[in-house]
CSV table of C-alpha atoms in Angstrom, one decimal:
chain,number,residue,atom,x,y,z
A,1,UNK,CA,6.1,8.6,-6.2
A,2,UNK,CA,2.4,9.2,-6.7
A,3,UNK,CA,1.1,8.2,-10.1
A,4,UNK,CA,0.4,11.1,-12.5
A,5,UNK,CA,-0.8,11.7,-16.0
A,6,UNK,CA,1.6,13.2,-18.5
A,7,UNK,CA,0.9,15.5,-21.4
A,8,UNK,CA,3.1,17.7,-23.7
A,9,UNK,CA,1.0,20.5,-25.2
A,10,UNK,CA,2.5,22.2,-28.3
A,11,UNK,CA,1.4,25.8,-27.6
A,12,UNK,CA,1.2,28.2,-24.7
A,13,UNK,CA,-2.6,28.4,-25.1
A,14,UNK,CA,-2.9,24.6,-24.8
A,15,UNK,CA,-0.6,24.7,-21.8
A,16,UNK,CA,-2.8,27.1,-19.9
A,17,UNK,CA,-5.9,25.1,-20.8
A,18,UNK,CA,-4.3,21.9,-19.4
A,19,UNK,CA,-3.3,23.6,-16.1
A,20,UNK,CA,-5.5,22.5,-13.3
A,21,UNK,CA,-4.8,22.8,-9.6
A,22,UNK,CA,-3.6,19.2,-9.2
A,23,UNK,CA,-1.3,19.7,-12.2
A,24,UNK,CA,2.3,21.0,-12.3
A,25,UNK,CA,4.4,22.3,-15.2
A,26,UNK,CA,7.6,20.3,-15.9
A,27,UNK,CA,10.5,22.0,-17.6
A,28,UNK,CA,14.0,20.6,-17.0
A,29,UNK,CA,12.9,18.5,-14.1
A,30,UNK,CA,16.2,18.8,-12.2
A,31,UNK,CA,14.4,20.0,-9.1
A,32,UNK,CA,10.8,18.9,-9.6
A,33,UNK,CA,11.5,15.2,-10.3
A,34,UNK,CA,13.7,15.1,-7.2
A,35,UNK,CA,10.9,16.7,-5.1
A,36,UNK,CA,8.5,14.1,-6.5
A,37,UNK,CA,10.8,11.2,-5.6
A,38,UNK,CA,10.8,12.5,-2.0
A,39,UNK,CA,7.0,13.0,-2.0
A,40,UNK,CA,7.5,16.7,-1.3
A,41,UNK,CA,5.7,17.5,-4.6
A,42,UNK,CA,2.9,15.1,-5.6
A,43,UNK,CA,1.2,16.5,-8.7
A,44,UNK,CA,-1.7,14.5,-10.2
A,45,UNK,CA,-0.7,15.6,-13.6
A,46,UNK,CA,2.6,16.7,-15.2
A,47,UNK,CA,2.5,19.1,-18.2
A,48,UNK,CA,5.7,19.1,-20.1
A,49,UNK,CA,6.3,22.7,-21.3
A,50,UNK,CA,9.5,22.1,-23.1
A,51,UNK,CA,8.2,22.5,-26.7
A,52,UNK,CA,5.5,25.1,-26.0
A,53,UNK,CA,7.8,27.8,-24.6
A,54,UNK,CA,10.7,29.7,-26.3
A,55,UNK,CA,14.2,28.3,-26.1
A,56,UNK,CA,15.7,31.3,-27.8
A,57,UNK,CA,17.7,34.3,-26.7
A,58,UNK,CA,16.6,37.4,-28.7
A,59,UNK,CA,17.6,41.0,-28.8
A,60,UNK,CA,14.4,43.1,-28.9
A,61,UNK,CA,14.6,46.9,-28.7
A,62,UNK,CA,17.9,46.9,-26.7
A,63,UNK,CA,16.5,44.3,-24.3
A,64,UNK,CA,17.9,40.8,-24.1
A,65,UNK,CA,15.0,38.4,-23.9
A,66,UNK,CA,15.8,34.9,-22.6
A,67,UNK,CA,13.0,32.4,-23.3
A,68,UNK,CA,11.8,30.4,-20.3
A,69,UNK,CA,13.0,27.1,-21.9
A,70,UNK,CA,16.6,28.3,-22.7
A,71,UNK,CA,18.8,25.7,-20.9
A,72,UNK,CA,21.3,27.0,-18.4
A,73,UNK,CA,24.2,25.8,-20.6
A,74,UNK,CA,22.7,27.7,-23.6
A,75,UNK,CA,22.7,30.9,-21.6
A,76,UNK,CA,26.3,30.5,-20.7
A,77,UNK,CA,27.4,30.0,-24.3
A,78,UNK,CA,25.1,32.5,-26.1
A,79,UNK,CA,27.0,35.2,-27.9
A,80,UNK,CA,24.5,37.9,-27.2
A,81,UNK,CA,24.4,37.1,-23.5
A,82,UNK,CA,28.2,37.1,-23.4
A,83,UNK,CA,28.4,40.5,-25.1
A,84,UNK,CA,25.4,42.3,-23.5
A,85,UNK,CA,25.2,40.7,-20.0
A,86,UNK,CA,28.3,38.6,-19.4
A,87,UNK,CA,27.6,38.7,-15.6
A,88,UNK,CA,24.7,36.5,-16.3
A,89,UNK,CA,26.8,33.9,-18.1
A,90,UNK,CA,29.4,33.9,-15.3
A,91,UNK,CA,26.7,33.4,-12.6
A,92,UNK,CA,25.1,30.5,-14.5
A,93,UNK,CA,28.5,28.8,-14.9
A,94,UNK,CA,29.0,29.1,-11.1
A,95,UNK,CA,25.9,26.9,-10.4
A,96,UNK,CA,25.2,23.2,-10.6
A,97,UNK,CA,27.1,20.8,-12.9
A,98,UNK,CA,27.4,20.6,-16.7
A,99,UNK,CA,24.8,17.8,-16.8
A,100,UNK,CA,22.3,19.8,-14.8
A,101,UNK,CA,23.0,23.0,-16.7
A,102,UNK,CA,22.2,21.0,-19.9
A,103,UNK,CA,18.8,20.1,-18.5
A,104,UNK,CA,17.7,23.0,-16.3
A,105,UNK,CA,15.6,25.8,-17.8
A,106,UNK,CA,15.7,29.6,-17.2
A,107,UNK,CA,12.1,29.7,-15.9
A,108,UNK,CA,12.7,26.7,-13.7
A,109,UNK,CA,15.8,28.3,-12.2
A,110,UNK,CA,13.7,31.1,-10.8
A,111,UNK,CA,11.1,28.6,-9.4
A,112,UNK,CA,13.5,26.1,-7.9
A,113,UNK,CA,12.9,25.4,-4.2
A,114,UNK,CA,15.3,25.9,-1.3
A,115,UNK,CA,17.9,23.3,-0.6
A,116,UNK,CA,17.4,23.7,3.2
A,117,UNK,CA,18.0,20.1,4.5
A,118,UNK,CA,14.8,20.2,6.7
A,119,UNK,CA,12.7,21.1,3.7
A,120,UNK,CA,13.9,17.8,2.1
A,121,UNK,CA,13.6,15.7,5.3
A,122,UNK,CA,9.9,14.8,5.5
A,123,UNK,CA,10.3,13.5,9.0
A,124,UNK,CA,11.0,17.0,10.4
A,125,UNK,CA,8.8,20.0,10.8
A,126,UNK,CA,9.1,22.6,8.1
A,127,UNK,CA,6.8,25.6,7.5
A,128,UNK,CA,7.8,25.8,3.9
A,129,UNK,CA,6.9,22.2,3.3
A,130,UNK,CA,4.0,21.9,5.7
A,131,UNK,CA,2.7,25.3,6.9
A,132,UNK,CA,2.2,25.6,10.6
A,133,UNK,CA,4.6,22.8,11.7
A,134,UNK,CA,7.5,25.0,12.7
A,135,UNK,CA,11.0,25.7,11.5
A,136,UNK,CA,13.6,23.0,12.3
A,137,UNK,CA,16.5,25.0,10.9
A,138,UNK,CA,16.0,28.0,13.2
A,139,UNK,CA,17.8,26.2,16.0
A,140,UNK,CA,19.1,23.3,13.9
A,141,UNK,CA,21.7,22.8,11.2
A,142,UNK,CA,21.7,26.3,9.8
A,143,UNK,CA,25.1,27.3,8.7
A,144,UNK,CA,23.8,27.6,5.2
A,145,UNK,CA,20.6,29.4,6.2
A,146,UNK,CA,19.6,33.0,5.8
A,147,UNK,CA,21.5,35.8,7.5
A,148,UNK,CA,19.2,38.6,6.3
A,149,UNK,CA,15.5,39.0,5.9
A,150,UNK,CA,14.5,35.8,7.8
A,151,UNK,CA,12.1,35.4,10.6
A,152,UNK,CA,11.3,32.6,13.2
A,153,UNK,CA,9.0,31.0,10.7
A,154,UNK,CA,11.7,30.3,8.0
A,155,UNK,CA,15.4,30.7,7.5
A,156,UNK,CA,15.6,29.1,4.1
A,157,UNK,CA,17.6,30.7,1.3
A,158,UNK,CA,17.0,30.8,-2.4
A,159,UNK,CA,19.8,28.7,-4.0
A,160,UNK,CA,20.1,30.2,-7.5
A,161,UNK,CA,23.2,31.8,-8.9
A,162,UNK,CA,21.5,33.0,-12.1
A,163,UNK,CA,19.0,35.0,-10.1
A,164,UNK,CA,21.6,36.9,-8.3
A,165,UNK,CA,22.9,38.3,-11.6
A,166,UNK,CA,19.3,39.0,-12.8
A,167,UNK,CA,18.7,40.9,-9.6
A,168,UNK,CA,21.8,43.1,-10.1
A,169,UNK,CA,20.9,43.9,-13.7
A,170,UNK,CA,17.2,45.0,-13.1
A,171,UNK,CA,15.7,42.1,-15.1
A,172,UNK,CA,12.0,41.7,-15.5
A,173,UNK,CA,9.9,38.5,-15.6
A,174,UNK,CA,7.4,38.0,-18.3
A,175,UNK,CA,4.4,36.0,-17.1
A,176,UNK,CA,1.2,34.7,-18.7
A,177,UNK,CA,-1.5,34.3,-16.0
A,178,UNK,CA,-4.4,31.9,-15.7
A,179,UNK,CA,-6.6,34.2,-17.7
A,180,UNK,CA,-3.9,34.1,-20.5
A,181,UNK,CA,-3.1,37.8,-19.9
A,182,UNK,CA,0.6,38.8,-20.1
A,183,UNK,CA,2.0,40.5,-17.0
A,184,UNK,CA,5.4,41.9,-16.2
A,185,UNK,CA,6.9,41.4,-12.7
A,186,UNK,CA,10.1,43.4,-11.9
A,187,UNK,CA,12.7,40.8,-10.8
A,188,UNK,CA,13.3,42.5,-7.4
A,189,UNK,CA,9.5,41.9,-6.7
A,190,UNK,CA,9.4,38.4,-8.0
A,191,UNK,CA,10.7,36.5,-5.1
A,192,UNK,CA,9.6,37.3,-1.5
A,193,UNK,CA,10.8,37.2,2.0
A,194,UNK,CA,9.2,34.5,4.2
A,195,UNK,CA,6.8,36.8,6.0
A,196,UNK,CA,3.8,34.8,7.3
A,197,UNK,CA,3.8,32.6,4.3
A,198,UNK,CA,7.1,30.8,4.0
A,199,UNK,CA,5.4,28.1,1.9
A,200,UNK,CA,5.3,30.6,-0.9
A,201,UNK,CA,8.7,31.4,-2.5
A,202,UNK,CA,7.5,34.1,-4.9
A,203,UNK,CA,4.7,36.3,-6.2
A,204,UNK,CA,3.9,34.2,-9.3
A,205,UNK,CA,0.1,34.1,-9.4
A,206,UNK,CA,-1.6,30.7,-9.1
A,207,UNK,CA,-1.5,28.7,-12.3
A,208,UNK,CA,0.5,31.3,-14.1
A,209,UNK,CA,3.7,30.6,-16.1
A,210,UNK,CA,7.0,32.4,-16.8
A,211,UNK,CA,7.4,32.8,-20.5
A,212,UNK,CA,10.7,34.8,-20.6
A,213,UNK,CA,13.1,37.0,-18.8
A,214,UNK,CA,14.1,40.5,-20.1
A,215,UNK,CA,17.5,42.1,-19.2
A,216,UNK,CA,17.5,45.8,-20.0
A,217,UNK,CA,20.3,47.5,-22.0
A,218,UNK,CA,22.9,48.2,-19.4
A,219,UNK,CA,26.4,49.8,-19.2
A,220,UNK,CA,27.8,47.0,-17.0
A,221,UNK,CA,29.3,44.6,-19.6
A,222,UNK,CA,32.8,45.8,-19.2
A,223,UNK,CA,33.3,45.7,-15.4
A,224,UNK,CA,31.7,42.9,-13.4
A,225,UNK,CA,32.3,39.9,-11.3
A,226,UNK,CA,30.4,37.0,-9.8
A,227,UNK,CA,32.1,35.8,-6.6
A,228,UNK,CA,30.9,32.6,-4.9
A,229,UNK,CA,32.1,31.3,-1.6
A,230,UNK,CA,31.3,27.6,-1.0
A,231,UNK,CA,32.4,24.4,0.8
A,232,UNK,CA,34.1,23.0,-2.3
A,233,UNK,CA,35.4,24.7,-5.4
A,234,UNK,CA,32.7,23.5,-7.8
A,235,UNK,CA,29.2,21.9,-7.8
A,236,UNK,CA,28.1,23.3,-4.4
A,237,UNK,CA,25.5,25.8,-3.3
A,238,UNK,CA,26.7,29.2,-2.1
A,239,UNK,CA,27.5,30.1,1.5
A,240,UNK,CA,27.4,33.5,0.1
A,241,UNK,CA,27.7,34.9,-3.4
A,242,UNK,CA,27.9,38.4,-4.8
A,243,UNK,CA,27.1,39.8,-8.3
A,244,UNK,CA,28.9,43.1,-8.7
A,245,UNK,CA,28.9,45.4,-11.7
A,246,UNK,CA,30.4,48.8,-12.3
A,247,UNK,CA,29.8,51.5,-14.9
A,248,UNK,CA,33.0,53.4,-15.2
A,249,UNK,CA,33.0,56.7,-17.0
A,250,UNK,CA,36.2,58.9,-17.4
A,251,UNK,CA,37.9,57.0,-14.6
A,252,UNK,CA,35.0,57.5,-12.2
A,253,UNK,CA,32.4,55.0,-11.0
A,254,UNK,CA,29.2,56.4,-12.5
A,255,UNK,CA,26.9,53.5,-11.3
A,256,UNK,CA,27.4,50.4,-9.2
A,257,UNK,CA,25.2,47.3,-8.7
A,258,UNK,CA,25.7,44.7,-5.9
A,259,UNK,CA,23.4,41.8,-5.3
A,260,UNK,CA,23.9,39.0,-2.8
A,261,UNK,CA,23.0,35.3,-3.1
A,262,UNK,CA,22.7,32.4,-0.7
A,263,UNK,CA,21.9,34.6,2.3
A,264,UNK,CA,18.2,35.3,2.0
A,265,UNK,CA,14.8,33.9,1.1
A,266,UNK,CA,15.0,36.0,-2.1
A,267,UNK,CA,18.0,36.4,-4.4
A,268,UNK,CA,19.5,39.9,-4.4
A,269,UNK,CA,18.0,40.8,-1.0
A,270,UNK,CA,19.9,43.9,0.1
A,271,UNK,CA,20.7,44.8,-3.5
A,272,UNK,CA,22.4,48.2,-3.6
A,273,UNK,CA,21.9,50.5,-6.6
A,274,UNK,CA,23.4,53.9,-6.6
A,275,UNK,CA,24.0,56.6,-9.2
A,276,UNK,CA,26.4,59.4,-8.7
B,1,UNK,CA,-28.0,-35.5,24.0
B,2,UNK,CA,-31.2,-33.8,22.9
B,3,UNK,CA,-29.7,-30.3,23.6
B,4,UNK,CA,-26.6,-31.1,21.6
B,5,UNK,CA,-28.7,-32.1,18.6
B,6,UNK,CA,-30.7,-28.9,18.5
B,7,UNK,CA,-27.5,-26.9,18.9
B,8,UNK,CA,-26.0,-28.7,16.0
B,9,UNK,CA,-29.0,-28.1,13.7
B,10,UNK,CA,-29.1,-24.4,14.6
B,11,UNK,CA,-25.3,-24.3,14.0
B,12,UNK,CA,-25.7,-25.9,10.6
B,13,UNK,CA,-28.5,-23.6,9.5
B,14,UNK,CA,-26.5,-20.5,10.7
B,15,UNK,CA,-23.3,-21.4,9.0
B,16,UNK,CA,-24.8,-22.6,5.8
B,17,UNK,CA,-26.8,-19.4,5.6
B,18,UNK,CA,-23.7,-17.3,6.2
B,19,UNK,CA,-21.7,-19.2,3.6
B,20,UNK,CA,-24.5,-18.7,1.1
B,21,UNK,CA,-24.5,-15.0,1.8
B,22,UNK,CA,-20.7,-14.9,1.5
B,23,UNK,CA,-20.8,-16.7,-1.8
B,24,UNK,CA,-23.1,-13.9,-3.1
B,25,UNK,CA,-20.8,-11.1,-1.9
B,26,UNK,CA,-17.4,-11.4,-3.6
B,27,UNK,CA,-18.3,-9.5,-6.8
B,28,UNK,CA,-19.6,-6.4,-5.0
B,29,UNK,CA,-16.9,-6.6,-2.3
B,30,UNK,CA,-14.2,-6.8,-5.0
B,31,UNK,CA,-15.5,-3.8,-6.8
B,32,UNK,CA,-15.8,-1.8,-3.5
B,33,UNK,CA,-12.2,-2.9,-2.6
B,34,UNK,CA,-11.0,-1.7,-6.0
B,35,UNK,CA,-12.8,1.6,-5.7
B,36,UNK,CA,-11.5,2.3,-2.2
B,37,UNK,CA,-8.0,1.3,-3.2
B,38,UNK,CA,-8.1,3.6,-6.2
B,39,UNK,CA,-9.3,6.4,-4.0
B,40,UNK,CA,-6.5,5.9,-1.5
B,41,UNK,CA,-3.7,4.8,-3.9
B,42,UNK,CA,-4.2,6.2,-7.3
B,43,UNK,CA,-3.6,3.6,-10.1
B,44,UNK,CA,-0.5,3.7,-12.1
B,45,UNK,CA,-0.7,5.5,-15.4
B,46,UNK,CA,1.2,4.3,-18.5
B,47,UNK,CA,2.0,6.0,-21.8
B,48,UNK,CA,3.4,4.7,-25.1
B,49,UNK,CA,7.0,5.7,-25.8
B,50,UNK,CA,9.0,5.8,-29.0
B,51,UNK,CA,12.7,6.4,-28.3
B,52,UNK,CA,16.0,5.6,-29.9
B,53,UNK,CA,18.6,4.1,-27.5
B,54,UNK,CA,22.1,3.3,-28.8
B,55,UNK,CA,20.8,3.7,-32.3
B,56,UNK,CA,18.1,1.2,-31.8
B,57,UNK,CA,14.5,2.5,-32.3
B,58,UNK,CA,12.2,1.1,-29.6
B,59,UNK,CA,8.5,1.2,-29.1
B,60,UNK,CA,7.7,0.7,-25.4
B,61,UNK,CA,4.9,1.3,-22.9
B,62,UNK,CA,6.1,2.9,-19.6
B,63,UNK,CA,4.7,4.0,-16.3
B,64,UNK,CA,4.7,7.8,-16.3
B,65,UNK,CA,6.9,7.8,-13.1
B,66,UNK,CA,9.7,5.8,-14.8
B,67,UNK,CA,13.0,7.7,-15.0
B,68,UNK,CA,15.3,7.1,-17.9
B,69,UNK,CA,17.7,5.5,-15.5
B,70,UNK,CA,15.2,2.9,-14.3
B,71,UNK,CA,14.0,2.4,-17.9
B,72,UNK,CA,17.6,1.5,-18.9
B,73,UNK,CA,18.4,-0.7,-15.9
B,74,UNK,CA,15.1,-2.3,-15.0
B,75,UNK,CA,13.2,-2.5,-18.3
B,76,UNK,CA,15.9,-2.7,-21.0
B,77,UNK,CA,18.7,-4.5,-19.0
B,78,UNK,CA,21.2,-1.8,-20.0
B,79,UNK,CA,22.8,-1.9,-16.5
B,80,UNK,CA,26.0,-0.1,-17.6
B,81,UNK,CA,24.5,3.1,-16.5
B,82,UNK,CA,24.7,3.2,-12.7
B,83,UNK,CA,22.4,4.4,-9.9
B,84,UNK,CA,24.5,6.3,-7.3
B,85,UNK,CA,22.4,8.8,-5.4
B,86,UNK,CA,19.3,8.8,-7.6
B,87,UNK,CA,18.9,12.5,-6.7
B,88,UNK,CA,21.2,14.3,-9.2
B,89,UNK,CA,24.1,14.8,-6.9
B,90,UNK,CA,26.7,12.2,-8.0
B,91,UNK,CA,26.7,11.9,-11.9
B,92,UNK,CA,26.9,8.1,-11.9
B,93,UNK,CA,23.8,8.0,-14.2
B,94,UNK,CA,25.2,10.4,-16.8
B,95,UNK,CA,24.1,9.5,-20.4
B,96,UNK,CA,23.9,11.5,-23.6
B,97,UNK,CA,20.6,12.9,-24.8
B,98,UNK,CA,20.8,14.2,-28.4
B,99,UNK,CA,24.6,14.2,-27.9
B,100,UNK,CA,24.5,16.3,-24.7
B,101,UNK,CA,25.3,14.9,-21.2
B,102,UNK,CA,22.4,14.7,-18.8
B,103,UNK,CA,21.4,12.9,-15.6
B,104,UNK,CA,19.2,10.0,-16.4
B,105,UNK,CA,18.0,9.8,-12.8
B,106,UNK,CA,16.2,13.2,-13.1
B,107,UNK,CA,15.0,12.6,-16.7
B,108,UNK,CA,11.5,11.2,-16.9
B,109,UNK,CA,11.1,8.6,-19.7
B,110,UNK,CA,7.9,10.2,-20.7
B,111,UNK,CA,9.8,13.3,-21.9
B,112,UNK,CA,11.9,11.2,-24.3
B,113,UNK,CA,9.8,10.7,-27.5
B,114,UNK,CA,11.8,11.8,-30.5
B,115,UNK,CA,15.1,11.9,-28.7
B,116,UNK,CA,18.2,9.9,-29.0
B,117,UNK,CA,19.8,8.3,-26.0
B,118,UNK,CA,23.4,7.1,-25.9
B,119,UNK,CA,24.6,5.0,-22.9
B,120,UNK,CA,28.0,3.6,-22.1
B,121,UNK,CA,26.9,0.4,-24.0
B,122,UNK,CA,26.5,2.5,-27.2
B,123,UNK,CA,30.0,4.1,-27.1
B,124,UNK,CA,32.2,1.4,-28.4
B,125,UNK,CA,32.2,0.4,-32.1
B,126,UNK,CA,31.7,-3.3,-31.8
B,127,UNK,CA,34.8,-4.7,-30.1
B,128,UNK,CA,36.7,-1.5,-30.7
B,129,UNK,CA,36.6,0.6,-27.5
B,130,UNK,CA,35.8,4.3,-27.7
B,131,UNK,CA,39.1,6.3,-27.4
B,132,UNK,CA,37.9,7.5,-24.0
B,133,UNK,CA,37.3,4.0,-22.7
B,134,UNK,CA,40.8,3.0,-23.9
B,135,UNK,CA,42.3,6.1,-22.2
B,136,UNK,CA,40.6,5.3,-18.9
B,137,UNK,CA,42.3,1.8,-19.0
B,138,UNK,CA,45.7,3.2,-20.0
B,139,UNK,CA,45.7,6.1,-17.5
B,140,UNK,CA,44.2,4.3,-14.5
B,141,UNK,CA,41.0,6.4,-14.7
B,142,UNK,CA,39.2,4.2,-12.2
B,143,UNK,CA,39.5,1.9,-9.1
B,144,UNK,CA,36.2,0.3,-8.1
B,145,UNK,CA,34.6,1.3,-11.4
B,146,UNK,CA,31.1,2.1,-10.1
B,147,UNK,CA,31.3,5.8,-11.2
B,148,UNK,CA,33.2,5.0,-14.4
B,149,UNK,CA,30.4,4.7,-16.9
B,150,UNK,CA,29.1,8.2,-15.8
B,151,UNK,CA,32.7,9.6,-15.8
B,152,UNK,CA,33.3,8.3,-19.3
B,153,UNK,CA,30.0,9.6,-20.7
B,154,UNK,CA,30.8,13.0,-19.0
B,155,UNK,CA,34.4,13.0,-20.2
B,156,UNK,CA,33.4,12.3,-23.9
B,157,UNK,CA,31.0,15.3,-23.6
B,158,UNK,CA,33.7,17.4,-21.9
B,159,UNK,CA,36.0,16.9,-24.9
B,160,UNK,CA,33.2,17.5,-27.4
B,161,UNK,CA,32.3,20.8,-25.6
B,162,UNK,CA,36.0,21.9,-25.8
B,163,UNK,CA,36.5,22.3,-22.0
B,164,UNK,CA,39.9,20.7,-21.9
B,165,UNK,CA,42.1,23.8,-22.1
B,166,UNK,CA,43.8,23.2,-18.7
B,167,UNK,CA,43.7,20.8,-15.7
B,168,UNK,CA,41.6,23.4,-13.8
B,169,UNK,CA,39.1,23.7,-16.7
B,170,UNK,CA,38.8,19.9,-17.0
B,171,UNK,CA,38.2,19.6,-13.2
B,172,UNK,CA,35.6,22.4,-13.3
B,173,UNK,CA,33.7,20.8,-16.2
B,174,UNK,CA,33.9,17.3,-14.6
B,175,UNK,CA,32.7,18.4,-11.2
B,176,UNK,CA,29.3,16.8,-11.7
B,177,UNK,CA,30.8,13.3,-11.5
B,178,UNK,CA,32.0,12.2,-8.0
B,179,UNK,CA,34.5,9.4,-7.5
B,180,UNK,CA,34.7,8.1,-3.9
B,181,UNK,CA,37.9,6.1,-4.7
B,182,UNK,CA,39.5,9.4,-5.7
B,183,UNK,CA,40.7,8.4,-9.2
B,184,UNK,CA,40.4,12.0,-10.2
B,185,UNK,CA,44.1,12.4,-11.4
B,186,UNK,CA,43.7,9.4,-13.7
B,187,UNK,CA,40.4,10.7,-15.0
B,188,UNK,CA,42.0,14.1,-15.8
B,189,UNK,CA,44.9,12.3,-17.5
B,190,UNK,CA,42.5,10.2,-19.6
B,191,UNK,CA,40.7,13.3,-20.8
B,192,UNK,CA,43.9,15.1,-21.6
B,193,UNK,CA,45.1,12.1,-23.6
B,194,UNK,CA,41.9,12.0,-25.7
B,195,UNK,CA,41.8,15.8,-26.1
B,196,UNK,CA,45.4,15.6,-27.4
């Protein structure tokens, strides 16, 4: 691992001042520390954001606001999440292990990198790791790769379960950019397809930071399911997953949401929303 | 004879001159070497660290790259916590951070100030084993034993979290700890015994 400096600013303003191009924000570390061990990420400075950003779930004006530093396990056990957006709690519990869920943050879940084996194998070409080198998975070991929205530059998938539920429920991502202005990115626009820049997973502007996620008031708390098909029953990434939610009124389906996971470069690609 | 003498004199002058030049160089060469090395390989960076491990308050200085797992094993000789995959996939390195189970291989020591770490060495009360340690012995919760410290730390947390309602629930909430010997049935029995 390349040596790096370490700092832990106490406020968002100080975080943004500390952010330089060679620096990277550290939240739970469950993905970034691993990437650093494999030399896929080699920041010159780490900025620990764990005390500067919110670790609270709040109900504000009907919206459920999940702070960027809320740990995955805290989402799953939060009473407001369970009553307002139980689909989110179910999706979180379908991912990773209890130890990792105790560490991993909400913001970090969105920003985690693909688990494509070639992305992690630095001896093979990978357009996501090293733009322009080619895609080894395209004709390689790709049974867990994308089946929609891919191109010949990249067939990687986004591995998150949480994000699939957030896509189904029309969440929005609250971001503070490098100029310290707050911007809101709709969840469906946050991640991107590989296009000509598979090295970029999402539309988060350079040096910006996710501060929280909003889930709008929704009628889907009663009827929902998160189904995940994988190689073993627990602690495995999805071959495919689906977040499904129904709004049933008077015995009729008034509204339905379906979002897929584990099949595309962005979670919820092919998300269907329909109103009667 | 004559030729050989003049050659020797020239040789002497050349080599003594070169040696004198060499003697003058080292300081500048050394600093250049250090500069080039620091440019190519950045120097290690250390930070002071105050942390409580097994109820003992410690003041240390660590390389920023040190994981909690390496700090325990390499710096503090607390080798009960095991290194399995070192990439967050096996659970052998599970410890408690502020009472919650985490993976020490993915926790940077630099993030620890103000936190309390409990390892397998901190579980027993003197010679009195923790009930979970006792249950693992009585229920055959291990074979080779390598994953056992991680299994026990995870099992203690599993009981504290209240995820012991059924065998299926125990298995789901113990899925982050792999056992290649396949002692899973004994592990589940140990947890059921402690959960009562």
